[in-house]
Every structure is written in structure tokens, then in C-alpha cells.
Amino acid sequence: VEDWECFQAILDHTYGKHVKSEPGLHPVLMSEAPWNTRAKREKLTELMFEHYNIPAFFLCKTAVLTAFANGRSTGLVLDSGATHTTAIPVHDGYILQQGIVKSPLAGDFISMQCRELFQELNIDIVPPYMIAAKEPVREGAPPSWKKKEKLPQVSKSWHNFTCNEVIQDFQASVLQVSDSPYDEQVAAQMPTVHYEMPNGYNTDYGAERLRIPEGLFDPSNVKGLSGNTMLGVGHVVTTSIGMCDIDIRP
């Protein structure tokens, strides 16, 4: 938590609109990242007890909850979000801090690769809120669309959010992880996937739909990252296991 006022507003909304009950009537369980600081943990505990008067509070590591949810008290949890991918070893319900390994290759990295692909192909990312009408065009032809008149002023963060939604839809519809070690010639022979942007531009995507997600596993396949020291998913896992005590390794 960085903005405590915003966090408290979210809690107020949750209690007022969803729980619809006095906070003092219910114990609370919250999850936290394995690297959360003691100062933030103490501030959160103070907020819950002194402001909301809850009867009991338990703060648990996300990786431990993930392991328990899968019926395991010991295991290796791989957590890949927007900003980083992390391997977190769990042993008998406790995090092994010395075995945590992080890599910056994650969701935002994939989104960045998609943006670079669109730039190479001269494809504009136009969010749906800007489009009043569009006409069908042939594959690969410039889009024919009309911008909304009297478009209300929106914040830059909202515009970026809607653009990211377009990219995320493209990722879910087009991208695919290769079943075998990535090979450019094999990828070129894979079936293409047709995708249409919100403004009507449409085309087929071939090898790039496999090449982009491959960067998570083998960064050497990404343009401009040759010789880098960032770890792919496989190396994150093996490094984390290697940093655990030999007696508890699988």
C-alpha cells in the first residue's frame, strides 16, 4: 500500500456497499506480498484495529494462501503479474525468504512488445470510446472510422487504461505460447490468427504471436535484449529451487 487514504476509501466502500455490516462484527483476513515491509504491516494492523475496531486480524503471505488453496503446505509458487514474475518457495506453510527470485519479465513486458509490434506495422491503437462509427475494410487496408464529436476531456491515465485494454484483448485473442522450444521457421508455419482492431483495421498474425510470449521464457528472442541478465521463467524457477536448503528440495 502506497496511498493509505485511497486504501481506506476502498475499505469504507467495501464495508458500506458490499459487507453492509459493522466492521467490529467480523474478523478480517488479508494477504500481503512476501517482501512487504514491517512498517507497512504495522500501519495496516493499526488501521484495522483502531479505526475499524475489528475483533481479530490475520495477515498472510499470498504465496502461502496459494499453496493452501491447492492443498499443499509445501511447494514453489510462481507468481507472474504486471511488473514482475516471482518464484516463492513455501515450506510447511512458511515463506523461505532466501529462496525468493524476481524477474522484471511479466505482463507489462508483453504489453510493451505488443506496442512495438504495432509501431513496426504502423497500426494505431484507438480505444473504443473515441470511435463514433467505422466501415468494413479489406485485410491490411487503412481503417475507415469517424471520431466522436464533442468528445469529453478525459485524463491521460484513463486514456492509457483504455489503450491497455485494447492491447490485453489482442494478447488474449492472438498470442500463444509455443509447445516446444521456439524456432522461427516452425513458428512461421503455424496457422495465422485474424484480428480486428476497434477502429476496423484487420490483418493476420503469424510468427509474432508465438515470438512475443516466448520472451518470458527466453529473453534472447527479444529484440534489443541480447546479452541481458534478466531471467526467463525457467531460470527463475530453477534458481529459486537452487537457493533452498538441499534437504527440502524435491
Short mmCIF file of C-alpha atoms in Angstrom, two decimals:
data_model
loop_
_atom_site.label_atom_id
_atom_site.label_comp_id
_atom_site.label_asym_id
_atom_site.label_seq_id
_atom_site.Cartn_x
_atom_site.Cartn_y
_atom_site.Cartn_z
CA VAL A 1 0.00 0.00 0.00
CA GLU A 2 1.40 3.38 -1.04
CA ASP A 3 -1.69 5.64 -0.80
CA TRP A 4 -3.28 4.98 2.58
CA GLU A 5 -6.11 7.47 2.09
CA CYS A 6 -7.15 5.70 -1.10
CA PHE A 7 -6.83 2.31 0.59
CA GLN A 8 -9.05 3.44 3.45
CA ALA A 9 -11.62 4.78 0.97
CA ILE A 10 -11.71 1.34 -0.68
CA LEU A 11 -12.28 -0.31 2.71
CA ASP A 12 -15.06 2.17 3.52
CA HIS A 13 -16.72 1.38 0.19
CA THR A 14 -16.36 -2.37 0.80
CA TYR A 15 -17.93 -2.22 4.24
CA GLY A 16 -20.63 0.26 3.25
CA LYS A 17 -21.70 -1.11 -0.14
CA HIS A 18 -20.86 -4.82 -0.01
CA VAL A 19 -20.45 -6.13 3.54
CA LYS A 20 -23.22 -3.82 4.80
CA SER A 21 -22.40 -4.59 8.40
CA GLU A 22 -20.41 -3.12 11.24
CA PRO A 23 -16.67 -3.90 10.87
CA GLY A 24 -16.49 -4.81 14.55
CA LEU A 25 -18.66 -7.88 13.96
CA HIS A 26 -16.29 -9.70 11.61
CA PRO A 27 -12.67 -10.90 11.82
CA VAL A 28 -10.54 -9.97 8.79
CA LEU A 29 -8.04 -11.97 6.74
CA MET A 30 -5.78 -10.06 4.32
CA SER A 31 -2.96 -11.17 2.06
CA GLU A 32 0.39 -9.43 1.62
CA ALA A 33 3.38 -9.73 -0.69
CA PRO A 34 6.32 -11.73 0.69
CA TRP A 35 8.51 -8.61 0.59
CA ASN A 36 6.07 -6.33 2.40
CA THR A 37 7.87 -4.21 5.00
CA ARG A 38 7.30 -4.44 8.73
CA ALA A 39 6.41 -0.73 8.89
CA LYS A 40 3.56 -1.14 6.39
CA ARG A 41 2.38 -4.29 8.14
CA GLU A 42 2.22 -2.46 11.46
CA LYS A 43 0.42 0.53 9.92
CA LEU A 44 -2.20 -1.74 8.34
CA THR A 45 -2.75 -3.61 11.60
CA GLU A 46 -3.12 -0.32 13.47
CA LEU A 47 -5.64 0.93 10.90
CA MET A 48 -7.79 -2.20 11.11
CA PHE A 49 -7.88 -2.38 14.91
CA GLU A 50 -8.05 1.31 15.85
CA HIS A 51 -10.18 2.70 13.01
CA TYR A 52 -12.44 -0.23 12.16
CA ASN A 53 -12.44 -1.91 15.60
CA ILE A 54 -12.32 -5.41 14.15
CA PRO A 55 -12.27 -8.32 16.66
CA ALA A 56 -9.42 -10.27 15.01
CA PHE A 57 -6.94 -9.78 12.18
CA PHE A 58 -4.64 -12.14 10.28
CA LEU A 59 -2.14 -11.09 7.61
CA CYS A 60 -0.92 -13.96 5.45
CA LYS A 61 1.57 -14.18 2.59
CA THR A 62 -0.05 -14.53 -0.84
CA ALA A 63 2.16 -17.49 -1.79
CA VAL A 64 1.14 -19.39 1.36
CA LEU A 65 -2.55 -18.85 0.59
CA THR A 66 -1.98 -20.01 -2.99
CA ALA A 67 -0.29 -23.19 -1.79
CA PHE A 68 -3.06 -23.90 0.73
CA ALA A 69 -5.71 -23.27 -1.94
CA ASN A 70 -4.14 -26.08 -3.95
CA GLY A 71 -3.98 -28.45 -1.00
CA ARG A 72 -0.26 -28.01 -0.39
CA SER A 73 1.65 -26.74 2.62
CA THR A 74 4.97 -27.09 0.77
CA GLY A 75 5.66 -26.10 -2.82
CA LEU A 76 7.03 -23.50 -5.20
CA VAL A 77 4.61 -20.73 -6.17
CA LEU A 78 5.23 -18.90 -9.45
CA ASP A 79 3.51 -15.52 -9.41
CA SER A 80 3.51 -13.54 -12.66
CA GLY A 81 1.70 -10.20 -12.63
CA ALA A 82 2.12 -6.89 -14.41
CA THR A 83 5.52 -5.69 -13.24
CA HIS A 84 7.42 -8.84 -12.32
CA THR A 85 7.47 -12.64 -12.20
CA THR A 86 8.43 -14.20 -8.87
CA ALA A 87 9.24 -17.72 -7.69
CA ILE A 88 8.41 -18.13 -4.00
CA PRO A 89 9.27 -21.32 -2.10
CA VAL A 90 6.86 -22.36 0.66
CA HIS A 91 7.80 -24.97 3.27
CA ASP A 92 5.30 -26.18 5.90
CA GLY A 93 3.26 -23.02 5.45
CA TYR A 94 6.16 -20.58 5.75
CA ILE A 95 7.90 -18.47 3.12
CA LEU A 96 11.60 -19.17 2.57
CA GLN A 97 12.78 -15.60 2.10
CA GLN A 98 16.27 -16.57 0.94
CA GLY A 99 14.79 -18.52 -1.98
CA ILE A 100 12.64 -15.74 -3.48
CA VAL A 101 13.71 -14.86 -7.03
CA LYS A 102 12.22 -11.99 -9.06
CA SER A 103 12.41 -11.11 -12.75
CA PRO A 104 11.06 -7.95 -14.44
CA LEU A 105 9.75 -10.05 -17.35
CA ALA A 106 5.98 -10.10 -16.83
CA GLY A 107 2.71 -8.72 -18.17
CA ASP A 108 3.91 -5.16 -18.80
CA PHE A 109 6.85 -6.59 -20.73
CA ILE A 110 4.46 -8.48 -23.03
CA SER A 111 2.36 -5.33 -23.49
CA MET A 112 5.49 -3.37 -24.41
CA GLN A 113 6.35 -5.99 -27.05
CA CYS A 114 2.84 -5.67 -28.49
CA ARG A 115 3.15 -1.88 -28.66
CA GLU A 116 6.45 -2.20 -30.52
CA LEU A 117 4.84 -4.65 -32.95
CA PHE A 118 2.03 -2.18 -33.66
CA GLN A 119 4.58 0.58 -34.23
CA GLU A 120 6.52 -1.59 -36.70
CA LEU A 121 3.31 -2.35 -38.60
CA ASN A 122 2.07 1.28 -38.38
CA ILE A 123 -1.05 0.20 -36.51
CA ASP A 124 -2.71 2.89 -34.40
CA ILE A 125 -4.15 1.92 -31.01
CA VAL A 126 -7.53 3.68 -30.96
CA PRO A 127 -9.69 2.88 -27.90
CA PRO A 128 -13.42 2.27 -28.47
CA TYR A 129 -14.52 5.38 -26.56
CA MET A 130 -13.11 7.58 -29.35
CA ILE A 131 -14.91 5.82 -32.21
CA ALA A 132 -18.33 7.02 -33.40
CA ALA A 133 -18.57 4.79 -36.48
CA LYS A 134 -16.41 2.60 -38.71
CA GLU A 135 -16.70 0.95 -42.09
CA PRO A 136 -15.54 -2.54 -43.11
CA VAL A 137 -12.21 -2.55 -44.97
CA ARG A 138 -10.25 -5.31 -46.65
CA GLU A 139 -7.44 -7.06 -44.83
CA GLY A 140 -4.40 -4.84 -44.31
CA ALA A 141 -6.12 -1.73 -45.71
CA PRO A 142 -6.09 1.56 -43.78
CA PRO A 143 -9.03 1.80 -41.36
CA SER A 144 -12.04 3.94 -42.17
CA TRP A 145 -13.54 5.33 -39.00
CA LYS A 146 -15.09 8.51 -37.63
CA LYS A 147 -14.08 10.12 -34.37
CA LYS A 148 -16.79 11.08 -31.91
CA GLU A 149 -17.77 14.73 -31.94
CA LYS A 150 -17.76 16.72 -28.71
CA LEU A 151 -15.67 14.05 -27.08
CA PRO A 152 -15.43 14.86 -23.35
CA GLN A 153 -11.99 15.57 -21.97
CA VAL A 154 -10.56 12.51 -20.26
CA SER A 155 -7.46 12.14 -18.12
CA LYS A 156 -4.27 10.74 -19.57
CA SER A 157 -4.43 7.82 -17.15
CA TRP A 158 -7.93 6.90 -18.37
CA HIS A 159 -6.85 7.08 -22.00
CA ASN A 160 -3.84 4.87 -21.26
CA PHE A 161 -6.11 2.44 -19.40
CA THR A 162 -8.44 2.06 -22.41
CA CYS A 163 -5.46 1.62 -24.74
CA ASN A 164 -4.11 -1.09 -22.47
CA GLU A 165 -7.49 -2.82 -22.61
CA VAL A 166 -7.16 -2.99 -26.41
CA ILE A 167 -3.69 -4.49 -26.05
CA GLN A 168 -4.89 -7.01 -23.46
CA ASP A 169 -7.71 -8.13 -25.75
CA PHE A 170 -5.16 -8.57 -28.55
CA GLN A 171 -2.99 -10.65 -26.24
CA ALA A 172 -5.87 -12.90 -25.17
CA SER A 173 -7.11 -13.36 -28.74
CA VAL A 174 -3.86 -13.72 -30.69
CA LEU A 175 -0.83 -14.62 -28.60
CA GLN A 176 0.09 -18.24 -27.92
CA VAL A 177 2.93 -19.96 -26.06
CA SER A 178 4.88 -22.45 -28.17
CA ASP A 179 4.53 -26.10 -27.10
CA SER A 180 8.20 -26.74 -27.93
CA PRO A 181 11.42 -24.67 -27.86
CA TYR A 182 10.85 -21.64 -30.07
CA ASP A 183 12.04 -21.93 -33.65
CA GLU A 184 11.43 -19.11 -36.14
CA GLN A 185 10.93 -21.47 -39.10
CA VAL A 186 8.45 -23.63 -37.20
CA ALA A 187 6.60 -20.54 -35.93
CA ALA A 188 6.30 -19.22 -39.49
CA GLN A 189 4.41 -22.39 -40.46
CA MET A 190 1.89 -22.13 -37.64
CA PRO A 191 -1.69 -21.16 -38.54
CA THR A 192 -2.28 -17.42 -38.54
CA VAL A 193 -4.91 -15.69 -36.43
CA HIS A 194 -7.11 -12.91 -37.80
CA TYR A 195 -7.70 -9.93 -35.53
CA GLU A 196 -9.57 -6.66 -35.99
CA MET A 197 -8.69 -3.51 -34.06
CA PRO A 198 -11.50 -1.35 -32.61
CA ASN A 199 -11.09 1.16 -35.48
CA GLY A 200 -11.69 -1.54 -38.10
CA TYR A 201 -8.11 -2.29 -39.17
CA ASN A 202 -7.72 -6.04 -39.56
CA THR A 203 -4.96 -8.42 -40.59
CA ASP A 204 -3.49 -11.87 -39.91
CA TYR A 205 -0.74 -12.51 -37.37
CA GLY A 206 1.68 -15.41 -37.75
CA ALA A 207 5.09 -15.99 -36.16
CA GLU A 208 4.85 -12.88 -33.97
CA ARG A 209 2.00 -14.44 -31.98
CA LEU A 210 4.48 -17.05 -30.72
CA ARG A 211 7.57 -14.85 -30.62
CA ILE A 212 6.16 -12.23 -28.25
CA PRO A 213 5.24 -14.52 -25.31
CA GLU A 214 8.44 -16.53 -25.83
CA GLY A 215 10.31 -13.56 -24.36
CA LEU A 216 9.03 -14.56 -20.92
CA PHE A 217 10.83 -17.88 -21.19
CA ASP A 218 13.86 -16.98 -23.33
CA PRO A 219 14.73 -13.24 -23.32
CA SER A 220 17.34 -13.80 -26.04
CA ASN A 221 14.49 -13.97 -28.57
CA VAL A 222 13.53 -10.36 -27.84
CA LYS A 223 14.97 -7.60 -29.99
CA GLY A 224 17.35 -5.36 -28.08
CA LEU A 225 17.73 -7.71 -25.12
CA SER A 226 20.65 -9.79 -26.36
CA GLY A 227 23.24 -10.35 -23.66
CA ASN A 228 20.92 -9.16 -20.89
CA THR A 229 20.94 -10.64 -17.41
CA MET A 230 17.17 -10.86 -16.92
CA LEU A 231 15.95 -14.34 -16.06
CA GLY A 232 13.29 -16.18 -18.03
CA VAL A 233 10.58 -18.12 -16.21
CA GLY A 234 12.51 -21.40 -16.35
CA HIS A 235 15.63 -19.87 -14.85
CA VAL A 236 13.58 -18.09 -12.17
CA VAL A 237 12.20 -21.46 -11.05
CA THR A 238 15.49 -23.36 -11.11
CA THR A 239 17.37 -20.53 -9.39
CA SER A 240 14.78 -20.38 -6.61
CA ILE A 241 14.98 -24.14 -6.05
CA GLY A 242 18.78 -23.99 -6.02
CA MET A 243 18.73 -21.32 -3.29
CA CYS A 244 16.70 -23.51 -0.95
CA ASP A 245 18.28 -25.89 1.55
CA ILE A 246 19.23 -29.15 -0.14
CA ASP A 247 17.30 -31.20 2.43
CA ILE A 248 13.93 -29.77 1.36
CA ARG A 249 14.41 -29.74 -2.40
CA PRO A 250 12.15 -32.04 -4.44
#
